[in-house]
mmCIF file of C-alpha atoms in Angstrom:
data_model
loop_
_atom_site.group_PDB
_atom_site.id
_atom_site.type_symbol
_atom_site.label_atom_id
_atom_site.label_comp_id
_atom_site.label_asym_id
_atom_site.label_seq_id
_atom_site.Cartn_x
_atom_site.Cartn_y
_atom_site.Cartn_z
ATOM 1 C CA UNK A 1 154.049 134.080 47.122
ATOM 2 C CA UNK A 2 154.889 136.919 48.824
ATOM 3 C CA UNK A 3 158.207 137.547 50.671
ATOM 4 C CA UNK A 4 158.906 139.638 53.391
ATOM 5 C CA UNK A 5 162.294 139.575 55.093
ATOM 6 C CA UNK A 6 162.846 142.312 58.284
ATOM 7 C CA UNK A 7 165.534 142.140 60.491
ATOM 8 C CA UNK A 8 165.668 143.378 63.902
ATOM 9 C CA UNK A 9 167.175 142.883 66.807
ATOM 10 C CA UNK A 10 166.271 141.682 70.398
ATOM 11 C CA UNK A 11 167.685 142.287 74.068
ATOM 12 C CA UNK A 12 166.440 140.422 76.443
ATOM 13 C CA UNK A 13 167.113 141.050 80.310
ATOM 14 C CA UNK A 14 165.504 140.547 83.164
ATOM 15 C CA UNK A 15 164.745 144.646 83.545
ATOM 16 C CA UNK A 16 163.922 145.840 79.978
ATOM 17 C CA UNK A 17 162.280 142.841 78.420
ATOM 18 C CA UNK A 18 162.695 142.655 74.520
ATOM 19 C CA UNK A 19 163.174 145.909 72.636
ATOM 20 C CA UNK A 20 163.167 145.203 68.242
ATOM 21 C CA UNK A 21 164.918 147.331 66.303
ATOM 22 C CA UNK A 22 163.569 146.387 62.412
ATOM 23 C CA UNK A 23 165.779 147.736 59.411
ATOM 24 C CA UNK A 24 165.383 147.797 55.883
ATOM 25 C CA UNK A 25 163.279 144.395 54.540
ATOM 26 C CA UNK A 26 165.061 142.858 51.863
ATOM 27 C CA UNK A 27 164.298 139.351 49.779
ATOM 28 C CA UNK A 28 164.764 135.849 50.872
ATOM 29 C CA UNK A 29 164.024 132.871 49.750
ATOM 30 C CA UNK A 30 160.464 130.777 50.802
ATOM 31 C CA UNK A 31 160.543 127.219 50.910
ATOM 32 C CA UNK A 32 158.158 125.613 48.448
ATOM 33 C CA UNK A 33 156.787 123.301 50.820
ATOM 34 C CA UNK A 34 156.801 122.089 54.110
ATOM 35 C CA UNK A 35 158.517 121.762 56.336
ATOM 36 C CA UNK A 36 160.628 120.845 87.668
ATOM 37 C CA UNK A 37 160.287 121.147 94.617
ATOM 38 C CA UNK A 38 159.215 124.585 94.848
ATOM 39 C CA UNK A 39 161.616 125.570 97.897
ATOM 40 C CA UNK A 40 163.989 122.594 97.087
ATOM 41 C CA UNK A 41 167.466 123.766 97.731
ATOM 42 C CA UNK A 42 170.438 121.068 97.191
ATOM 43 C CA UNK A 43 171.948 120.512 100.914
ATOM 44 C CA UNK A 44 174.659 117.752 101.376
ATOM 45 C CA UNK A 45 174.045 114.089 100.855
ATOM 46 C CA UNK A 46 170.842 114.502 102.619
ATOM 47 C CA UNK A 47 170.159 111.179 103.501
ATOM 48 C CA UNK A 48 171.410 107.690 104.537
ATOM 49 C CA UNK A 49 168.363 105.584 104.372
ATOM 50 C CA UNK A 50 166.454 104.081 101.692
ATOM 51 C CA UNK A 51 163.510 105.021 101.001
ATOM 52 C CA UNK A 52 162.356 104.858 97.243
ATOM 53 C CA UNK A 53 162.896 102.501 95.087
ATOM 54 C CA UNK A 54 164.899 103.165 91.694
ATOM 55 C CA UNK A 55 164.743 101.384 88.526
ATOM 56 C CA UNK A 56 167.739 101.346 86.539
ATOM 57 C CA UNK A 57 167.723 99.435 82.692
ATOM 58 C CA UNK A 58 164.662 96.712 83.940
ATOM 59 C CA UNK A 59 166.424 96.074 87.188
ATOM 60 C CA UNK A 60 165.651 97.289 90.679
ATOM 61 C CA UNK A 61 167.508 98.442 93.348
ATOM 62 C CA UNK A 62 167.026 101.176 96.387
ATOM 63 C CA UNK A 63 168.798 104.429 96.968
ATOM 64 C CA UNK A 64 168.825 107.289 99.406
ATOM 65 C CA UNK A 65 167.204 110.299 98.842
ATOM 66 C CA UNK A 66 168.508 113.490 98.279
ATOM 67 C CA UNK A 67 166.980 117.165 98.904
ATOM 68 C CA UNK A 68 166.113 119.316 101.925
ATOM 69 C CA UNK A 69 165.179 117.301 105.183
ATOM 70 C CA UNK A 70 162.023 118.986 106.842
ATOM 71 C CA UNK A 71 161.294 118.188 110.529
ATOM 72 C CA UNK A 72 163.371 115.039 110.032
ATOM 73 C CA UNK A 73 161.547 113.965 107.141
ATOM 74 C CA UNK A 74 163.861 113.604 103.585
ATOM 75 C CA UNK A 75 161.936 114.985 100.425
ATOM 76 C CA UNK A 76 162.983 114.486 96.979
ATOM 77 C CA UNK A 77 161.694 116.932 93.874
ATOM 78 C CA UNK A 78 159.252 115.981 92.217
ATOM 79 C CA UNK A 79 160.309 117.158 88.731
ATOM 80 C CA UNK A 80 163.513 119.075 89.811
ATOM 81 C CA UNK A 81 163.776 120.079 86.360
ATOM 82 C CA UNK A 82 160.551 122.363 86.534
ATOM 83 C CA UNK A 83 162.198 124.195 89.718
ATOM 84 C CA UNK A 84 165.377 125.175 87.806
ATOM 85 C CA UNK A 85 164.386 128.454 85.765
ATOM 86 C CA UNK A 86 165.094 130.429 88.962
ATOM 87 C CA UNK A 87 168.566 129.018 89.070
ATOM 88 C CA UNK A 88 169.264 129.251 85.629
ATOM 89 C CA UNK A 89 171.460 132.335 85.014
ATOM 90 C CA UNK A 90 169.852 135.795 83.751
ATOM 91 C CA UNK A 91 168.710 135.612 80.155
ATOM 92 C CA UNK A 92 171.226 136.307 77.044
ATOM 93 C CA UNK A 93 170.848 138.239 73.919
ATOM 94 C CA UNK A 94 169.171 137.267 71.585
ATOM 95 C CA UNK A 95 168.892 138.688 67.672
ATOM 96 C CA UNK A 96 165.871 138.149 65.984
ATOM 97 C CA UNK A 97 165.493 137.694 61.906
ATOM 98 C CA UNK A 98 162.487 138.027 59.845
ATOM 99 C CA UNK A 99 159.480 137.685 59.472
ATOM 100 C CA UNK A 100 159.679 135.662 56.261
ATOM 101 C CA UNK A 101 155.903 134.936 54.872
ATOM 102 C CA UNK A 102 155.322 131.456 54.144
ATOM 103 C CA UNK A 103 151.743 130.606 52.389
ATOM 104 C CA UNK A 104 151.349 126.935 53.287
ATOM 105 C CA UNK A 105 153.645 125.992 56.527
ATOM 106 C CA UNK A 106 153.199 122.104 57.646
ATOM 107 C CA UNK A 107 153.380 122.831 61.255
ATOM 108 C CA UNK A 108 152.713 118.891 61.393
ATOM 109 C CA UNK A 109 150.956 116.203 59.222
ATOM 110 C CA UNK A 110 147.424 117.248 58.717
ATOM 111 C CA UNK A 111 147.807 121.335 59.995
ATOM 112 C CA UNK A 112 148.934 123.347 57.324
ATOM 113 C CA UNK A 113 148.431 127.519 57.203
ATOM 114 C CA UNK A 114 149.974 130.588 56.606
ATOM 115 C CA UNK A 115 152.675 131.272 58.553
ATOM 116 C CA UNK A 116 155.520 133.878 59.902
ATOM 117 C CA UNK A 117 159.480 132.323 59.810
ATOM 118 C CA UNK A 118 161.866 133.757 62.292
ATOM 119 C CA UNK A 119 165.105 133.193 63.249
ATOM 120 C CA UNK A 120 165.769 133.356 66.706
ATOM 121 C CA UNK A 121 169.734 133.234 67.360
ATOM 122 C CA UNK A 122 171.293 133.440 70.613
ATOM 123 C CA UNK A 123 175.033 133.218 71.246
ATOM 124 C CA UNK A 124 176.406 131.796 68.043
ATOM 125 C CA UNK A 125 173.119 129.372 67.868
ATOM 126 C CA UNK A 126 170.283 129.880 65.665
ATOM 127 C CA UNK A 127 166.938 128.931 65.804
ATOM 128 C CA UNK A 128 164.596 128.865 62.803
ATOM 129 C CA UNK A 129 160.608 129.276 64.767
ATOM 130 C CA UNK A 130 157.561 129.271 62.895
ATOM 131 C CA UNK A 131 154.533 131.224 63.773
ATOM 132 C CA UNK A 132 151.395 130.581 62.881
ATOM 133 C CA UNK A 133 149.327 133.550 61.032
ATOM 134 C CA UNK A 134 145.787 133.534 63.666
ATOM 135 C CA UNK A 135 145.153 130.800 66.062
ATOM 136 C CA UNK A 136 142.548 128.767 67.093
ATOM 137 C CA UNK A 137 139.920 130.688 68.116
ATOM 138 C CA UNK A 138 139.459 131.397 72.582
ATOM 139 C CA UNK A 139 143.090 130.274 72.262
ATOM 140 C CA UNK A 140 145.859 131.452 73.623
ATOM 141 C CA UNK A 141 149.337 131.567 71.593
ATOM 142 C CA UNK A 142 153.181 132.208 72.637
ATOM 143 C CA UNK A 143 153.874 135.059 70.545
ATOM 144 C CA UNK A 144 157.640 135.483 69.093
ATOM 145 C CA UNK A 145 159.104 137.835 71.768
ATOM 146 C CA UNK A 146 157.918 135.095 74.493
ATOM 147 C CA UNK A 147 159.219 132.223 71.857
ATOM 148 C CA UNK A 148 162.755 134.483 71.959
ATOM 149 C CA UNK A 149 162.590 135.108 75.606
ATOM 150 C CA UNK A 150 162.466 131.544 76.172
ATOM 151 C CA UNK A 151 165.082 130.657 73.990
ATOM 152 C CA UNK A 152 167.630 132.895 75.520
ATOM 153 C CA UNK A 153 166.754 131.551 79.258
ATOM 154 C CA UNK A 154 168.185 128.349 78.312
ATOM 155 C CA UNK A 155 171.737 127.085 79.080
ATOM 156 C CA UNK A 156 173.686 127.007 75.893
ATOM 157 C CA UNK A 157 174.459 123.680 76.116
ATOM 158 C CA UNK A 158 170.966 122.846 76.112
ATOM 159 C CA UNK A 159 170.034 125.561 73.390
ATOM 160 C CA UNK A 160 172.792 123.694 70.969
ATOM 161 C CA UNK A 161 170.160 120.796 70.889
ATOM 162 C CA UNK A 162 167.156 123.028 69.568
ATOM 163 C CA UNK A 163 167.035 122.907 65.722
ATOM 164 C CA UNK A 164 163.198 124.604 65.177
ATOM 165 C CA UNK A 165 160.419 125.916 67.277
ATOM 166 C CA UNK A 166 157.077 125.696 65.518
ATOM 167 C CA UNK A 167 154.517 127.601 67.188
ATOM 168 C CA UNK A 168 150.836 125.445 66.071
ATOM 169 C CA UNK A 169 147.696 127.648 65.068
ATOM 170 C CA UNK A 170 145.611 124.947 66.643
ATOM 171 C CA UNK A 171 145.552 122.183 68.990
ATOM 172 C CA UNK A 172 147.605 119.233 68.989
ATOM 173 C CA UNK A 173 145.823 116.592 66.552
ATOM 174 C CA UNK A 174 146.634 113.610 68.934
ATOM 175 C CA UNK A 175 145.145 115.468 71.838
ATOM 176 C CA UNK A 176 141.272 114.166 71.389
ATOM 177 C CA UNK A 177 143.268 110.932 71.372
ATOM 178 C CA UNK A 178 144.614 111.421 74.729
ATOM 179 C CA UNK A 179 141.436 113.097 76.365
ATOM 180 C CA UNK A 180 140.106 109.220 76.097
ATOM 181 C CA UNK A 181 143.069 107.600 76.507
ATOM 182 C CA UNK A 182 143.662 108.954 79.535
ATOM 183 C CA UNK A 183 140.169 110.141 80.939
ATOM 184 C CA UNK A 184 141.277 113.804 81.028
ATOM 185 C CA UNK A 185 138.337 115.075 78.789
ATOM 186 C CA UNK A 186 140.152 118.497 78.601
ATOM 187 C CA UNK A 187 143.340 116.928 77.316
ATOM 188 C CA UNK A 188 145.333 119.936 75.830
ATOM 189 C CA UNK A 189 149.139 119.089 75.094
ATOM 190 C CA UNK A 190 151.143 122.673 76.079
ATOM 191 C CA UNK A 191 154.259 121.133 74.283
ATOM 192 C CA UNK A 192 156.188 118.181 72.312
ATOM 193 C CA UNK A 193 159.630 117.611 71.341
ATOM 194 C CA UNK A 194 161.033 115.592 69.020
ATOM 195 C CA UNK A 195 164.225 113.671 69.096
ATOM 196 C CA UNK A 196 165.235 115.798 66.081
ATOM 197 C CA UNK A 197 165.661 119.047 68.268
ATOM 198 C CA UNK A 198 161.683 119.796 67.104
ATOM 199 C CA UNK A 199 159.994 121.679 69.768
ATOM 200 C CA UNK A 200 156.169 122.345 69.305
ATOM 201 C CA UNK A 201 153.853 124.740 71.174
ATOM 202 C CA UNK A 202 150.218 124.852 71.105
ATOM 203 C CA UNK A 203 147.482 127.037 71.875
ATOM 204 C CA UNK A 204 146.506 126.984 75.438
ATOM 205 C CA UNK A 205 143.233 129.035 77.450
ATOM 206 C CA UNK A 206 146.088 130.397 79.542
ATOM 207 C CA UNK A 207 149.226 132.593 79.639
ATOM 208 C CA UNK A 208 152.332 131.188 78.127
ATOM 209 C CA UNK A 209 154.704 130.669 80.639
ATOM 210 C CA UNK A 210 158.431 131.781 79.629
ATOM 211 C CA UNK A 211 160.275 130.273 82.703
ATOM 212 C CA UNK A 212 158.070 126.393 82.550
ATOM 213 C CA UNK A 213 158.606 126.591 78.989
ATOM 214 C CA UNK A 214 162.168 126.957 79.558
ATOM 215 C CA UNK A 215 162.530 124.441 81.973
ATOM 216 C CA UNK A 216 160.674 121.722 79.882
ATOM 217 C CA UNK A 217 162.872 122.208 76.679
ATOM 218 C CA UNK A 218 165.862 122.103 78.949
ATOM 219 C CA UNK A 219 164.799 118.607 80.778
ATOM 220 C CA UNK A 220 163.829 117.472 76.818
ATOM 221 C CA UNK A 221 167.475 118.871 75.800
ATOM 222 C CA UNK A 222 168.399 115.812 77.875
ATOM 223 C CA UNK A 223 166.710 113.115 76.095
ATOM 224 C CA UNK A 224 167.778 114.289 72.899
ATOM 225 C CA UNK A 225 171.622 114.603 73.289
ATOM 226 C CA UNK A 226 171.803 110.819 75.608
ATOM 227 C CA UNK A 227 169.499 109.485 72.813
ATOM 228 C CA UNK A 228 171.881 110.389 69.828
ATOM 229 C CA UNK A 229 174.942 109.554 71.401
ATOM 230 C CA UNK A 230 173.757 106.847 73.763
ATOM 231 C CA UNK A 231 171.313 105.092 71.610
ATOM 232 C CA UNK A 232 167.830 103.742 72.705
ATOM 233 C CA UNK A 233 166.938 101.056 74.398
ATOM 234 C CA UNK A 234 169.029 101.868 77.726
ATOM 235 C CA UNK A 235 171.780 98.370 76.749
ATOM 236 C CA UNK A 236 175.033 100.547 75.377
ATOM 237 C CA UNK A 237 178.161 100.679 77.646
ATOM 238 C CA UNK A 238 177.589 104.427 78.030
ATOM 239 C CA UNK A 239 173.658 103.907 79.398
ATOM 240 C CA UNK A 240 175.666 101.384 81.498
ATOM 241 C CA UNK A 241 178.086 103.644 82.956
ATOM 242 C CA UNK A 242 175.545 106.462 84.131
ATOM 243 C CA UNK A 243 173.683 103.270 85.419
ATOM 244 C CA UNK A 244 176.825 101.998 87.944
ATOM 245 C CA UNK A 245 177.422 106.277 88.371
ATOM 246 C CA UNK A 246 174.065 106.661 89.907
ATOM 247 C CA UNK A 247 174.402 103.292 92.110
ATOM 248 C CA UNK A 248 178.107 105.064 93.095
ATOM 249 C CA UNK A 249 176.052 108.020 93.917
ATOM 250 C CA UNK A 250 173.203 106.412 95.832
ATOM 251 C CA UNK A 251 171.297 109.438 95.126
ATOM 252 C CA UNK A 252 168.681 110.042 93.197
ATOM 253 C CA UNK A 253 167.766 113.837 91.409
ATOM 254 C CA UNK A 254 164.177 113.842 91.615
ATOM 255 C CA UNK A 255 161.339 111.518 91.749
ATOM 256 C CA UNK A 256 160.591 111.759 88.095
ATOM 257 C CA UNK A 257 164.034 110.848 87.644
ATOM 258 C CA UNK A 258 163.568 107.651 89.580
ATOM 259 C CA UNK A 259 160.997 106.539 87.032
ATOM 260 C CA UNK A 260 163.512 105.988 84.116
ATOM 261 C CA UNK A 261 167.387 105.580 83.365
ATOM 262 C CA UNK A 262 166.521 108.019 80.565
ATOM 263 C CA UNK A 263 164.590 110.560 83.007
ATOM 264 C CA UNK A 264 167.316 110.678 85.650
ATOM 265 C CA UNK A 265 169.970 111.402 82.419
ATOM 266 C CA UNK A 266 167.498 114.280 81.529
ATOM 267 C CA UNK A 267 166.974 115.624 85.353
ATOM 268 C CA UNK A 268 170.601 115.641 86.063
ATOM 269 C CA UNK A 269 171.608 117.192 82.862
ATOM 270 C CA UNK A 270 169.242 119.916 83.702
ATOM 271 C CA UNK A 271 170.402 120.386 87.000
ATOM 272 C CA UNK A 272 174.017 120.504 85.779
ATOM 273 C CA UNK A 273 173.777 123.109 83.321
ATOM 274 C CA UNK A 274 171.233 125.398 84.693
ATOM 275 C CA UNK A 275 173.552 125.928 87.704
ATOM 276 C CA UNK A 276 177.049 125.557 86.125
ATOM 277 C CA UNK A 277 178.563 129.282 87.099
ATOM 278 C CA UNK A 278 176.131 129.070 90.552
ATOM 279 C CA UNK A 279 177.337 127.910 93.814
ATOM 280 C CA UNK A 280 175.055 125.561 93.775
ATOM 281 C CA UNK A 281 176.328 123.516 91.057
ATOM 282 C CA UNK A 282 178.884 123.249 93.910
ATOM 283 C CA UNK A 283 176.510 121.639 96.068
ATOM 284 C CA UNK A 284 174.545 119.446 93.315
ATOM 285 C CA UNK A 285 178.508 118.198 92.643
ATOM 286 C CA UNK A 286 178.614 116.869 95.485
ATOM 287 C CA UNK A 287 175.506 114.834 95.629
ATOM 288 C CA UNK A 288 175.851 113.745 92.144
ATOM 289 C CA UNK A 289 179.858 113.538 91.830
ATOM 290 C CA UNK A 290 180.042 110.887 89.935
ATOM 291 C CA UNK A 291 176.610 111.196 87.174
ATOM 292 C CA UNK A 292 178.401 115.403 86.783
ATOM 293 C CA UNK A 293 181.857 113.306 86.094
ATOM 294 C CA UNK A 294 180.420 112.469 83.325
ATOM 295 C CA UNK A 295 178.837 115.246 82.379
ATOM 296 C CA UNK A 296 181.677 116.843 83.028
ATOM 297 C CA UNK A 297 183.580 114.697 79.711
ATOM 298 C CA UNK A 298 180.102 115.218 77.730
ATOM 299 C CA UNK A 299 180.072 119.163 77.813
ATOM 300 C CA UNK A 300 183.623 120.362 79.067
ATOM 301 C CA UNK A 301 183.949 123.864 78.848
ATOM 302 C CA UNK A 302 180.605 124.710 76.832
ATOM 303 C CA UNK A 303 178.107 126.785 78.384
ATOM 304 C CA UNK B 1 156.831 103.307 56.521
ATOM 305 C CA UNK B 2 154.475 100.586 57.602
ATOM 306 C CA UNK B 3 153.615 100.129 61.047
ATOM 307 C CA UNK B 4 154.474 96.331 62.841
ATOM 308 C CA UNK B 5 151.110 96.187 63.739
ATOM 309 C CA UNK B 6 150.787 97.509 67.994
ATOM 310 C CA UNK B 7 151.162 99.769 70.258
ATOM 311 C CA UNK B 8 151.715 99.286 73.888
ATOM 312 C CA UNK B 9 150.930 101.606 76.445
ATOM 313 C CA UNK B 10 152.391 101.549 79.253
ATOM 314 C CA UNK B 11 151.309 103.647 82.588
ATOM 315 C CA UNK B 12 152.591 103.302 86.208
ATOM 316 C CA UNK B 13 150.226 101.121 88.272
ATOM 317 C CA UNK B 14 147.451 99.779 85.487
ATOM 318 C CA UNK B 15 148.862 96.908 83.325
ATOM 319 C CA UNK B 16 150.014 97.196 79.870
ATOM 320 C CA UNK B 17 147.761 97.779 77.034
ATOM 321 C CA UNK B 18 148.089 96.933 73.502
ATOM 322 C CA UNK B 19 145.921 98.214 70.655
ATOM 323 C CA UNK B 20 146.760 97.630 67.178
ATOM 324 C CA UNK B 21 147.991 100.503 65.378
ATOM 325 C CA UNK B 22 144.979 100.804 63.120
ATOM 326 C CA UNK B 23 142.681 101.963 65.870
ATOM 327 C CA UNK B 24 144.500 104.859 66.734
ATOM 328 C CA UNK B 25 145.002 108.471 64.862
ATOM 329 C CA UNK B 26 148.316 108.427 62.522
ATOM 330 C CA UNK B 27 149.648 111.319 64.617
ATOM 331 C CA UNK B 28 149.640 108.800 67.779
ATOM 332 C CA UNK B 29 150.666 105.271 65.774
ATOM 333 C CA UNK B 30 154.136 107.589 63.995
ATOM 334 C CA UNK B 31 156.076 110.061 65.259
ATOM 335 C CA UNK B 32 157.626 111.975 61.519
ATOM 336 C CA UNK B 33 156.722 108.822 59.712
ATOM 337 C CA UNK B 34 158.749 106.478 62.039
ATOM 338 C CA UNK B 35 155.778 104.190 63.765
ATOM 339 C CA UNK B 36 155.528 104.146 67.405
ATOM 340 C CA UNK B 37 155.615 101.013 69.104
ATOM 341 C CA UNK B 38 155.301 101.717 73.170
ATOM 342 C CA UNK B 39 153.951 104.930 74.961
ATOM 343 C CA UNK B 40 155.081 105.462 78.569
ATOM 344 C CA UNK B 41 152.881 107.963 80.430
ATOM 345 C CA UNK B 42 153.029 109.261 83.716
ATOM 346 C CA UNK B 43 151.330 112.210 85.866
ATOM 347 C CA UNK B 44 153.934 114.575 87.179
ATOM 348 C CA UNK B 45 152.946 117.521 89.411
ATOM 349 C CA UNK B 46 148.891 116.680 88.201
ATOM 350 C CA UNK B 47 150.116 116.972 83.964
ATOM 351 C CA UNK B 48 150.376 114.200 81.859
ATOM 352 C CA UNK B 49 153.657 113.175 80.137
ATOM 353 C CA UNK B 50 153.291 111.127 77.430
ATOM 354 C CA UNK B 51 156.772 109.636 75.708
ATOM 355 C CA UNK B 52 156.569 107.785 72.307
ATOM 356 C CA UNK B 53 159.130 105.084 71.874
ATOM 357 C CA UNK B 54 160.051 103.485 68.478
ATOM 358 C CA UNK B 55 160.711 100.121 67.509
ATOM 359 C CA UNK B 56 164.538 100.631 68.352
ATOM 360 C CA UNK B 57 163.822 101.452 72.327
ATOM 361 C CA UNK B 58 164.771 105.540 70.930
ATOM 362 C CA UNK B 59 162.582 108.133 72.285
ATOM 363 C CA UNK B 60 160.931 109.298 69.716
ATOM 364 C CA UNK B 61 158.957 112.444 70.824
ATOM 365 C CA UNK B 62 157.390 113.719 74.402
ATOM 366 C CA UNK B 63 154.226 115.692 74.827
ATOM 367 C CA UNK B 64 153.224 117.376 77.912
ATOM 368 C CA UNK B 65 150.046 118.051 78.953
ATOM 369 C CA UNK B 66 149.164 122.114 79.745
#
């Protein structure tokens, strides 16, 4: 098998893009086998009356909404976690290792090629991403600048929780699964994430998009860090306490956020960090003062 | 690991459905060789997200449609 280690370097900014700076290659080891409201800008507790209806751990109750009030109508964000990559603060640095040639990569069960290993680190965090060697053909593929790019868009915090990106020369295998599941007979998944800190990508007829790409890993950052130290299952005294927060609150992030305990963890989370630094976070503290309290004891200083 | 035998989906406004694990593709029924037992789905902003539960209540893994 042959091994190819370069190292080079990436900057990534807002102006210049990524410039690589390869240097000498030198050996490595190969494993043997395997491996969201447009517009929406917080304002203060926007609004009094009830209007949706939030579940919390299988009970119901109603709260407020929160968000921008439009000719004296109150809207709530869809997916406010999808609308936070322009709040998000400017992209970091981010150093880029490799490529290291890998014959037979198991981007999942069943799809198994040739592959390129990087490692994408940013901060003191590293990444190890896996790209595939050709993709499926008429199929589009994030390439490892736009996998970096990505990357370094992301609050820290949230970063810390991405172990592996693995880049898929071909559609997700549970997709034609889906398509009839779901009556969507052009069923492509963009994206999955595992509870592991797994992020997958797969080839899509379109552009990769850095910023949505971004703003789903942080949203699955979420799920990932409540899930470990939380548990499943929504019954531990800490699912509990973000449960009485948001009734304390009586406001709710987004509407996707109203559909789970787990999804309004993940939405505020994403609000919280994408903004920490920003004078909104300001504003989103006071809407969600108690739900950022704890936040506040989860992440402390980190960024 | 063996599978305990169903999956239910679950999507907002259409009752629960449960298949038995056997009728679906391995890739749906585990997530990394831990079965899925419940799969929550939802349309946000016109895209699918589909979350995979295990038998625990964990979320397991999330795929979003592009």
């Amino acid at each position: 098998m042959r091994t190819d280690d370069r190292r080079s370097t990436l900057r990534t900014t807002a102006q210049s893009g990524v410039t690589a700076k390869p240097t000498q290659p030198k050996q490595a080891a190969v494993p043997t086998a395997p491996a969201k409201s447009a517009g929406w800008t917080p304002q203060a507790r926007a609004s009094s009356h009830a209007e949706h209806t939030h579940s919390h751990a299988g009970h119901t109750h109603e709260l407020p909404l929160v968000g921008s009030r439009n000719g004296g109508r109150s809207r709530t964000p869809d997916v406010v976690s999808q609308d936070l990559a322009s709040l998000m603060p400017q992209p970091a640095r981010a150093t880029l290792a490799g490529p290291r040639d890998v014959a037979n990569f198991t981007f999942e069960k069943g799809v198994v090629g040739p592959a390129k290993q990087y490692t994408v680190t940013v901060g003191n965090h590293s990444v190890k991403v896996t790209m595939p060697v050709g993709t499926q053909q008429g199929l589009h593929n994030a390439d490892i600048q736009q996998v970096a790019r990505t990357l370094a868009r992301m609050p820290a915090a949230a970063l810390r929780e991405v172990k592996e990106v693995r880049v898929s020369p071909q559609q997700n295998p549970s997709d034609a699964f889906w398509a009839q599941k779901y009556n969507r007979p052009d069923f492509r998944s963009y994206m999955t994430a595992g509870r592991e800190g797994i992020v997958r990508f797969y080839p899509q007829t379109g552009k990769f998009n850095e910023k949505s790409a971004a703003s789903s890993i942080l949203h699955e950052s979420g799920h990932v860090w409540s899930q470990r130290e939380w548990g499943g299952g929504y019954t531990s005294r800490q699912w509990k306490a973000w449960d009485n927060a948001a009734r304390a609150d009586g406001t709710v992030v987004s509407k996707y956020g109203q559909s789970s305990l787990g999804e309004d963890v993940s939405e505020t989370t994403a609000v919280y960090l994408a903004t920490r630094g920003t004078r909104q976070h300001d504003q989103y503290r006071a809407m969600f003062p108690n739900r950022f309290a704890i936040l506040d004891a989860r992440f402390g200083a980190q960024r | 690991m063996k599978h305990p035998g169903t999956i239910t989906f679950v999507e907002k406004g259409k009752p629960d459905e449960v298949m038995s694990a056997d009728k679906v593709p391995d890739s749906v029924a585990f997530y990394e060789d831990v079965p899925v037992v419940r799969v929550v789905s939802e349309l946000v902003e016109k895209k699918r997200i589909i979350r995979s539960y295990g038998a625990d209540g964990a979320l397991l893994s999330t795929t979003r449609e592009g």
